[in-house]
Short mmCIF file of C-alpha atoms and ligand atoms in Angstrom, two decimals:
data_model
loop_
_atom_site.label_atom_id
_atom_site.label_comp_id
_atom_site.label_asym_id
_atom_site.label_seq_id
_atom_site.Cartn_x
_atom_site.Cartn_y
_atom_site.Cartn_z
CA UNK A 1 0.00 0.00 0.00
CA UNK A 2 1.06 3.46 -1.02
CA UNK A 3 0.73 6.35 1.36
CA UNK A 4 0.18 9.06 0.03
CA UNK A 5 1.04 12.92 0.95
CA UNK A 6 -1.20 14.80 2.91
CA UNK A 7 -0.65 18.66 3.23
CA UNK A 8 -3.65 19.96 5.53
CA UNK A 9 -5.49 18.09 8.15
CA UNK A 10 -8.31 21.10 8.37
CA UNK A 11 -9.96 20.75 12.51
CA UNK A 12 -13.63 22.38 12.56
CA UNK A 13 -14.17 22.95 9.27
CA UNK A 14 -17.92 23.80 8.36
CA UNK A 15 -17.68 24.00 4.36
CA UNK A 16 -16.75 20.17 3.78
CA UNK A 17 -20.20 18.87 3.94
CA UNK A 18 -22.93 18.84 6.67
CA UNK A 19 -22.20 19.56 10.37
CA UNK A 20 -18.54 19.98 12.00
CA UNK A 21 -16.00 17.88 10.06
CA UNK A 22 -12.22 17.07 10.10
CA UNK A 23 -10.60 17.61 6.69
CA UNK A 24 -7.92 15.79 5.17
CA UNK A 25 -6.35 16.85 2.19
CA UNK A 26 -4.28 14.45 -0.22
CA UNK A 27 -1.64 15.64 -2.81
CA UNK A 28 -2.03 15.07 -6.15
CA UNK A 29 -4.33 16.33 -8.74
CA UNK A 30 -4.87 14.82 -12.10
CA UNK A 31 -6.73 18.78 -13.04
CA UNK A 32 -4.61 22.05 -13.23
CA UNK A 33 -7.55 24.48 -12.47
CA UNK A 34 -6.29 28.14 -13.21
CA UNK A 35 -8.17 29.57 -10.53
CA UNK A 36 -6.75 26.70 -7.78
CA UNK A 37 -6.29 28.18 -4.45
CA UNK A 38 -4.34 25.33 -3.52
CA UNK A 39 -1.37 25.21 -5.91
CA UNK A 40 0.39 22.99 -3.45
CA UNK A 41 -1.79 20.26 -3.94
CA UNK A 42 -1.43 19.88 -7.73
CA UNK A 43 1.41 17.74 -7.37
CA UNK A 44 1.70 14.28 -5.49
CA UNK A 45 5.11 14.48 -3.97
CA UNK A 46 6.47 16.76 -1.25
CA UNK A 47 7.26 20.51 -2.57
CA UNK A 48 8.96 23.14 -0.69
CA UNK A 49 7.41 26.56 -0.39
CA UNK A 50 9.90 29.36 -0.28
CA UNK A 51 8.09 32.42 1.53
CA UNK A 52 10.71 34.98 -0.16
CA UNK A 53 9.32 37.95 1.86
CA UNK A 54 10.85 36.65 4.98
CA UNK A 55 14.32 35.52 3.50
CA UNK A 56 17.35 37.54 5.54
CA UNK A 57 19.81 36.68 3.17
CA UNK A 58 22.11 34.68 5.75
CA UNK A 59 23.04 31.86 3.36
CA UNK A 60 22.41 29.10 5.92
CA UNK A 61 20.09 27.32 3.06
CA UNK A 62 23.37 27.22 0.68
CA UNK A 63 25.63 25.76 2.76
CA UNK A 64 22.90 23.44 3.43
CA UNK A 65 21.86 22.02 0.50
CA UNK A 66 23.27 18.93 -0.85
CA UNK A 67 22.06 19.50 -4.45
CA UNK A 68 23.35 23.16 -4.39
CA UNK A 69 20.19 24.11 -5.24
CA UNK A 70 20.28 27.57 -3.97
CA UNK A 71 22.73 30.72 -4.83
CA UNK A 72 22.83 33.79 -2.80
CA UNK A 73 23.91 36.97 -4.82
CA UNK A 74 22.52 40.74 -3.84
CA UNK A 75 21.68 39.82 -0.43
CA UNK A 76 18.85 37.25 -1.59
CA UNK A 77 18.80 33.50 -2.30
CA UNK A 78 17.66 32.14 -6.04
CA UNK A 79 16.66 28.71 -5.62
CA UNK A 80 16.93 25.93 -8.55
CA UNK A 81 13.61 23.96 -7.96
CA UNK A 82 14.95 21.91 -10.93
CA UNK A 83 17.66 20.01 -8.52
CA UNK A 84 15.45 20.22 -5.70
CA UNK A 85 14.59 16.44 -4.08
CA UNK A 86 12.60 18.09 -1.24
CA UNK A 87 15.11 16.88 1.28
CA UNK A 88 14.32 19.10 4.07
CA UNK A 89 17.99 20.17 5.21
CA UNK A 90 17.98 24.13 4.35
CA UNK A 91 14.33 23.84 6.34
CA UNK A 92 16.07 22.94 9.51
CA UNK A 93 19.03 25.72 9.52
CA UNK A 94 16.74 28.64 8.15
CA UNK A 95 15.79 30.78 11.48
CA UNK A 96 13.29 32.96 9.96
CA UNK A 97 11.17 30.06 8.78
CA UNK A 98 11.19 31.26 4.70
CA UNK A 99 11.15 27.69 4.05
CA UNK A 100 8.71 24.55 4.60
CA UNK A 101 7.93 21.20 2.74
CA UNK A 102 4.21 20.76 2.12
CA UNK A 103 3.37 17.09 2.47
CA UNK A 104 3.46 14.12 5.12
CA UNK A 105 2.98 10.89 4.34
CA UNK A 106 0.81 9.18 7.45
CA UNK A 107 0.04 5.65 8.03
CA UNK A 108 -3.83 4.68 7.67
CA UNK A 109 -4.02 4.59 11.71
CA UNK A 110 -2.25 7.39 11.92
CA UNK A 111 -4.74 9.42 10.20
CA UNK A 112 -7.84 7.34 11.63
CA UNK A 113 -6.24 8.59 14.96
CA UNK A 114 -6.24 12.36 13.95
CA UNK A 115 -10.44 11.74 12.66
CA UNK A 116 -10.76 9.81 16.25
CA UNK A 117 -9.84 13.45 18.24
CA UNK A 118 -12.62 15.13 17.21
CA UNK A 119 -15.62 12.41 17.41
CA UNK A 120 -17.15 14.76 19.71
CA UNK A 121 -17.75 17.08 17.23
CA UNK A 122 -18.98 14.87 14.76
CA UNK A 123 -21.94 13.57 17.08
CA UNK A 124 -22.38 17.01 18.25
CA UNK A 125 -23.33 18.54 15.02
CA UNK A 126 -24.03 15.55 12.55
CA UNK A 127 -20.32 15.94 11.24
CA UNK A 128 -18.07 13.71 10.10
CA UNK A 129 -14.84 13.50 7.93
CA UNK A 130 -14.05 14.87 4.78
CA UNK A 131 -11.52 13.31 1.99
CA UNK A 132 -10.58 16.47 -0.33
CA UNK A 133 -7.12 17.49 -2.14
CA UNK A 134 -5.74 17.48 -4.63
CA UNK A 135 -7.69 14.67 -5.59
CA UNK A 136 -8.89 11.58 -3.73
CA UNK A 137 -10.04 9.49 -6.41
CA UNK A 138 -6.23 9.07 -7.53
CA UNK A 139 -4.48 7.94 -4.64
CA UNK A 140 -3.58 4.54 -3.99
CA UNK A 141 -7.44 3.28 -3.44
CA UNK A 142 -5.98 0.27 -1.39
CA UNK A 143 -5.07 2.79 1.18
CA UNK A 144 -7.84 5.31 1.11
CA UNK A 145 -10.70 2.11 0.70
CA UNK A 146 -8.80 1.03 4.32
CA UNK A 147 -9.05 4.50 5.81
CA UNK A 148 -13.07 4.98 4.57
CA UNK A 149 -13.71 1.61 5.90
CA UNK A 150 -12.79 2.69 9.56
CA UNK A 151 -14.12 6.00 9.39
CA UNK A 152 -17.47 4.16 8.68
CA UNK A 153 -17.01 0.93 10.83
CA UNK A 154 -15.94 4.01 13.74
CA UNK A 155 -20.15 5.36 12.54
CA UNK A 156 -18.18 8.38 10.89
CA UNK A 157 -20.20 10.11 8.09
CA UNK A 158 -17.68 9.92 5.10
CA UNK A 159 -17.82 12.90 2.42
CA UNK A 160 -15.58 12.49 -0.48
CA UNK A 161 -15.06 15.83 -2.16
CA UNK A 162 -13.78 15.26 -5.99
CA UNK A 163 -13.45 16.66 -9.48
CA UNK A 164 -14.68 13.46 -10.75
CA UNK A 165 -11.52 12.62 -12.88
CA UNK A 166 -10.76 9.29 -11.90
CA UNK A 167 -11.75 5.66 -12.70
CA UNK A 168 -15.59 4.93 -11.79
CA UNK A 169 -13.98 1.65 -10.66
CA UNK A 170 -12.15 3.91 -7.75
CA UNK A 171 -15.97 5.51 -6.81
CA UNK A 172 -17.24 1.92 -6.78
CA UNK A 173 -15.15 0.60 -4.24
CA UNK A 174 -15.80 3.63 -2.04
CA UNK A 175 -19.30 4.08 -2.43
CA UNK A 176 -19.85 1.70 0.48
CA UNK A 177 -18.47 3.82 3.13
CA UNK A 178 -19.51 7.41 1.50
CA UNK A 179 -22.22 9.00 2.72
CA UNK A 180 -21.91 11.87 0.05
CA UNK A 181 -19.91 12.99 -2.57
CA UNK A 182 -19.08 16.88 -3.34
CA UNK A 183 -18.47 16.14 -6.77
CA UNK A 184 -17.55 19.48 -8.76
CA UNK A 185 -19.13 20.51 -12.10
CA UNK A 186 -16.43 23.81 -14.04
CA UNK A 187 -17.26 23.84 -17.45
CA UNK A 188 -19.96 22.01 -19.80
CA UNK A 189 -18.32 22.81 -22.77
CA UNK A 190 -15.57 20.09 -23.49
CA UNK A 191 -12.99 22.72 -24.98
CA UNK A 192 -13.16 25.14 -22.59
CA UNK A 193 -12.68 22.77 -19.95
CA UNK A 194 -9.76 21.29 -21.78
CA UNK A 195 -8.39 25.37 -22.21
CA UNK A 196 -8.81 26.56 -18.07
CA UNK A 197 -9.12 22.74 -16.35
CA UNK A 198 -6.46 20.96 -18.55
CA UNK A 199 -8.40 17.90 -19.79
CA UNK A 200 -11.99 17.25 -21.23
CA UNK A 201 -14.80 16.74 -19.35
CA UNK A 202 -16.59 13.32 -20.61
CA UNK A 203 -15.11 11.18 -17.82
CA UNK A 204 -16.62 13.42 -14.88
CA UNK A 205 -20.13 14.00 -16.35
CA UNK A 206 -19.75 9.78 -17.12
CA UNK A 207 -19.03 9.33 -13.68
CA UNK A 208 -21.36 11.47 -12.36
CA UNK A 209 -24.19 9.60 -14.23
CA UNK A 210 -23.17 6.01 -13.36
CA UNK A 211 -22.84 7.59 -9.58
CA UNK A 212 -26.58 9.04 -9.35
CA UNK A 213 -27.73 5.86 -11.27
CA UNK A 214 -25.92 3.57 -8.67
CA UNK A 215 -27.88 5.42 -5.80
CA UNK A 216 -24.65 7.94 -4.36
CA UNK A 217 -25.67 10.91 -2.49
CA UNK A 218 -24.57 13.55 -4.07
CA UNK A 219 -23.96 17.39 -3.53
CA UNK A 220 -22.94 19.10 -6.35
CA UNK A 221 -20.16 21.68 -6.00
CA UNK A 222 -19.94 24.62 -8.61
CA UNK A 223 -16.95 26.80 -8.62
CA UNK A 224 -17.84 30.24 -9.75
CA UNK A 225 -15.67 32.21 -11.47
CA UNK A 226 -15.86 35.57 -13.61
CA UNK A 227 -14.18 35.61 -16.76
CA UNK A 228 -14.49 31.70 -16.82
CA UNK A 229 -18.03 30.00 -16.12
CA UNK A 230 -19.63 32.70 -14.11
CA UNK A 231 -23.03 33.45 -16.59
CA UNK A 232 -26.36 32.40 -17.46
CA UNK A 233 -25.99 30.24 -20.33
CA UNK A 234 -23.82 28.05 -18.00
CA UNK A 235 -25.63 27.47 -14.92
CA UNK A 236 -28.39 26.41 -17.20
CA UNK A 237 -26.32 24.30 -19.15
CA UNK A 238 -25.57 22.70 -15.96
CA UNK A 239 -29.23 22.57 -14.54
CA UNK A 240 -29.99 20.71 -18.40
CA UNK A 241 -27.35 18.03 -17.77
CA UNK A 242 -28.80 17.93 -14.14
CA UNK A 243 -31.92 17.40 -14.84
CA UNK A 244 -31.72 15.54 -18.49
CA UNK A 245 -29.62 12.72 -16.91
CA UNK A 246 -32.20 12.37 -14.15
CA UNK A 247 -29.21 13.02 -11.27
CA UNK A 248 -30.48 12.88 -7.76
CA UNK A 249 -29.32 15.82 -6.36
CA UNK A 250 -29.08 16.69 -2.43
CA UNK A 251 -27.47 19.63 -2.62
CA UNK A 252 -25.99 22.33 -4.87
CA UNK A 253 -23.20 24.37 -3.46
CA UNK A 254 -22.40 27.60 -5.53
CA UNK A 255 -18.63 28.48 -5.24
CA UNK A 256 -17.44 32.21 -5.66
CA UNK A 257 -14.21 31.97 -6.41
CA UNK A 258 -11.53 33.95 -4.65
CA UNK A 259 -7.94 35.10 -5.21
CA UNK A 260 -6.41 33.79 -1.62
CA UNK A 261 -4.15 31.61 -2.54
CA UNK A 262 -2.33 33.94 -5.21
CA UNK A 263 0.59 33.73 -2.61
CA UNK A 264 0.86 30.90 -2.48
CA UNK A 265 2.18 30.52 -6.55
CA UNK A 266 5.03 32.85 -5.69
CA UNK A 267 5.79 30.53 -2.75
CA UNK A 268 6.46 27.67 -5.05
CA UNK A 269 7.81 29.82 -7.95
CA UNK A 270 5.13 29.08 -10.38
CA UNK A 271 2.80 31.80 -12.13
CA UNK A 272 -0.57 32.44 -11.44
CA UNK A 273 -2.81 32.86 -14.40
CA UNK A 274 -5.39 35.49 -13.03
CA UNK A 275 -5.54 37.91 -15.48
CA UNK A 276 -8.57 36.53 -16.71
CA UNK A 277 -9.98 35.23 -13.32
CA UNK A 278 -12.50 37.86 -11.31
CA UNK A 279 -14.53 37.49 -8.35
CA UNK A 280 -18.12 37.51 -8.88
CA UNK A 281 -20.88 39.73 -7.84
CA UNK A 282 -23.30 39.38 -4.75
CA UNK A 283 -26.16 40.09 -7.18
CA UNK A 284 -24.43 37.76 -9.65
CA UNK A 285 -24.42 34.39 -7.54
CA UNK A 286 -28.10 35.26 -6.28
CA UNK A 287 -28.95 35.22 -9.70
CA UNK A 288 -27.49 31.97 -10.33
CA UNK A 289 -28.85 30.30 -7.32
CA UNK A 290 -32.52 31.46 -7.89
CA UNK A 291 -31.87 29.64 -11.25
CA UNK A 292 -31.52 26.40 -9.35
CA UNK A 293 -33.75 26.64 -7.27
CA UNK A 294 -36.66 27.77 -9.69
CA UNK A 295 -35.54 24.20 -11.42
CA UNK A 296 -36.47 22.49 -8.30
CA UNK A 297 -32.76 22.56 -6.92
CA UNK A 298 -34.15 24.18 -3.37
CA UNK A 299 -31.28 23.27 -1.64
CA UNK A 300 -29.00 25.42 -3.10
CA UNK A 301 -26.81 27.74 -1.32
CA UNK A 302 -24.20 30.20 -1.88
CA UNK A 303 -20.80 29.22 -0.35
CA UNK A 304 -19.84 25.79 0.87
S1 SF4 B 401 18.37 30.09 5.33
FE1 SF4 B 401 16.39 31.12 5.10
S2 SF4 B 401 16.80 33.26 5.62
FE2 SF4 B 401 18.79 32.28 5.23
S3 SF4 B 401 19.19 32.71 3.07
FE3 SF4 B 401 18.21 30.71 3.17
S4 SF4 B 401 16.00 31.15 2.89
FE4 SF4 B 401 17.01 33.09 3.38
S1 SF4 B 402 14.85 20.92 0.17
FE1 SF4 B 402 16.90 19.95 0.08
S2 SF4 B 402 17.41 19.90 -2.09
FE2 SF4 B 402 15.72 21.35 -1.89
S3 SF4 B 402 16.67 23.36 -1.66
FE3 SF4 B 402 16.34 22.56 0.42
S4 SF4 B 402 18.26 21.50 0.95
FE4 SF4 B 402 18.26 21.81 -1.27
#
């Protein structure tokens, strides 16, 4: 069994599904969403972020480093992520904490333990845990089959939040222990979600018919974003492939996309595309959300 990397364990979180639920989010995304807010999850092994802004210029990382990966010159460090092997030694000796590796790899009952803390919560609220990323659906499914199969034999509700690109296999062998799935709808149009979401879309809206069809809970997650889906013609696309397909819908979750986690590109020296990308309107999203729920999609709510 592979573990795989996991770079947030979010406590108390109340936008992962119903109630108060424990997060755990797994590197790795097969998707390269322009708008991402969490560019450190794209990838499946460990990354180091490089906070620049609180670099002092002491050199401690270049003495460090065992692949020579980083150069001081005018008082700064330039850093050769090309020779980087995420190692971790320039993390220990830098003082002002510039530098951190995103990703842990955990055993399955080490994260069943870290779920286990906060059962209190779950009962409290009707909580439970949440699988997000990155994406679930593409980790080693041996592994993350064991973990949903404590959650639920612990009487853990079990959300799986996923963009839907994976093998309907993986869902299958899941579906068991998942009480819902946040599955995420971007684009209907199969070039445009090739252009801002880097691959088609026929797989996901496959999926997502065999799921409803197989009896899955599911709440569907819509990431709204100006410049990219955020109009009219989409959300009804959306509500025709909703409702044409017959999918049983318990939820709808309208997403307005933010710009938080523009930082967090420069901390891993990668450009963020958000020219295009704007946050939409107040008026906008109620706009879209009386749309659903005029189409009989009542439970539909703005934000997670
Ligand atoms: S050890 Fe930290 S503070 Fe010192 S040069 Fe390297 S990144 Fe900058
Ligand atoms: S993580 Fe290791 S290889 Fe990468 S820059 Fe730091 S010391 Fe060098």
């Amino acid at each position: 069994m592979k573990q795989p990397y996991v770079f947030n364990i979010q406590k108390y979180s109340i936008h992962d599904g119903q109630g108060i639920r424990t997060t755990f989010f797994f590197k790795g995304c097969p998707l390269s969403c322009q708008w991402c807010h969490n560019p450190e999850s794209q990838r499946g092994g460990i990354e180091l972020m490089f906070y620049h802004e609180r670099c002092v210029g002491c050199g401690s990382c270049v003495l460090a480093c065992p692949q020579h990966a980083n150069v001081l010159g005018d008082g700064r460090v330039n850093m050769n992520r090309s020779v980087c092997t995420a190692c971790g030694s320039c993390v220990d000796v830098c003082l002002p904490n510039a530098r951190e590796l995103v990703g842990r790899a955990y055993t399955v009952d080490e994260l069943a333990r870290e779920a286990e803390k906060d059962q209190m919560f779950y009962e409290e609220s009707g909580g439970g845990v949440t699988l997000s990323g990155g994406e679930v659906m593409v980790q080693d499914m041996d592994y993350i089959e064991e973990f949903c199969r404590r959650l639920y034999r612990k009487g853990y509700s079990v959300n799986i939040d996923t963009c839907g690109y994976a093998p309907y296999e993986n869902f299958q062998r899941l579906a068991p222990y998942v009480d819902t799935f946040l599955y995420d709808i971007k684009l209907m149009d199969p070039e445009e979600h090739k252009r801002f979401v880097g691959t088609d879309n026929q797989l996901i809206l496959e999926n997502l018919i065999r799921l409803s069809a197989d009896g899955a809970r599911l709440n569907i997650r819509i990431p709204t974003v100006n410049g990219v889906n955020a109009t009219e013609k989409f959300m009804q696309d959306v509500i025709d492939f909703l409702l044409d397909n017959h999918i049983r819908v318990t939820a709808v979750n309208l997403l307005p996309y933010h710009n938080t986690g523009k930082s967090k590109y420069a901390n891993l020296d990668r450009t963020y595309a958000d020219e295009m990308l704007r946050v939409p309107d107040q008026e906008q999203m109620e706009r879209f959300q009386t749309m659903f729920i005029n189409n009989g999609f009542v439970n539909t709510k703005i934000g997670g």
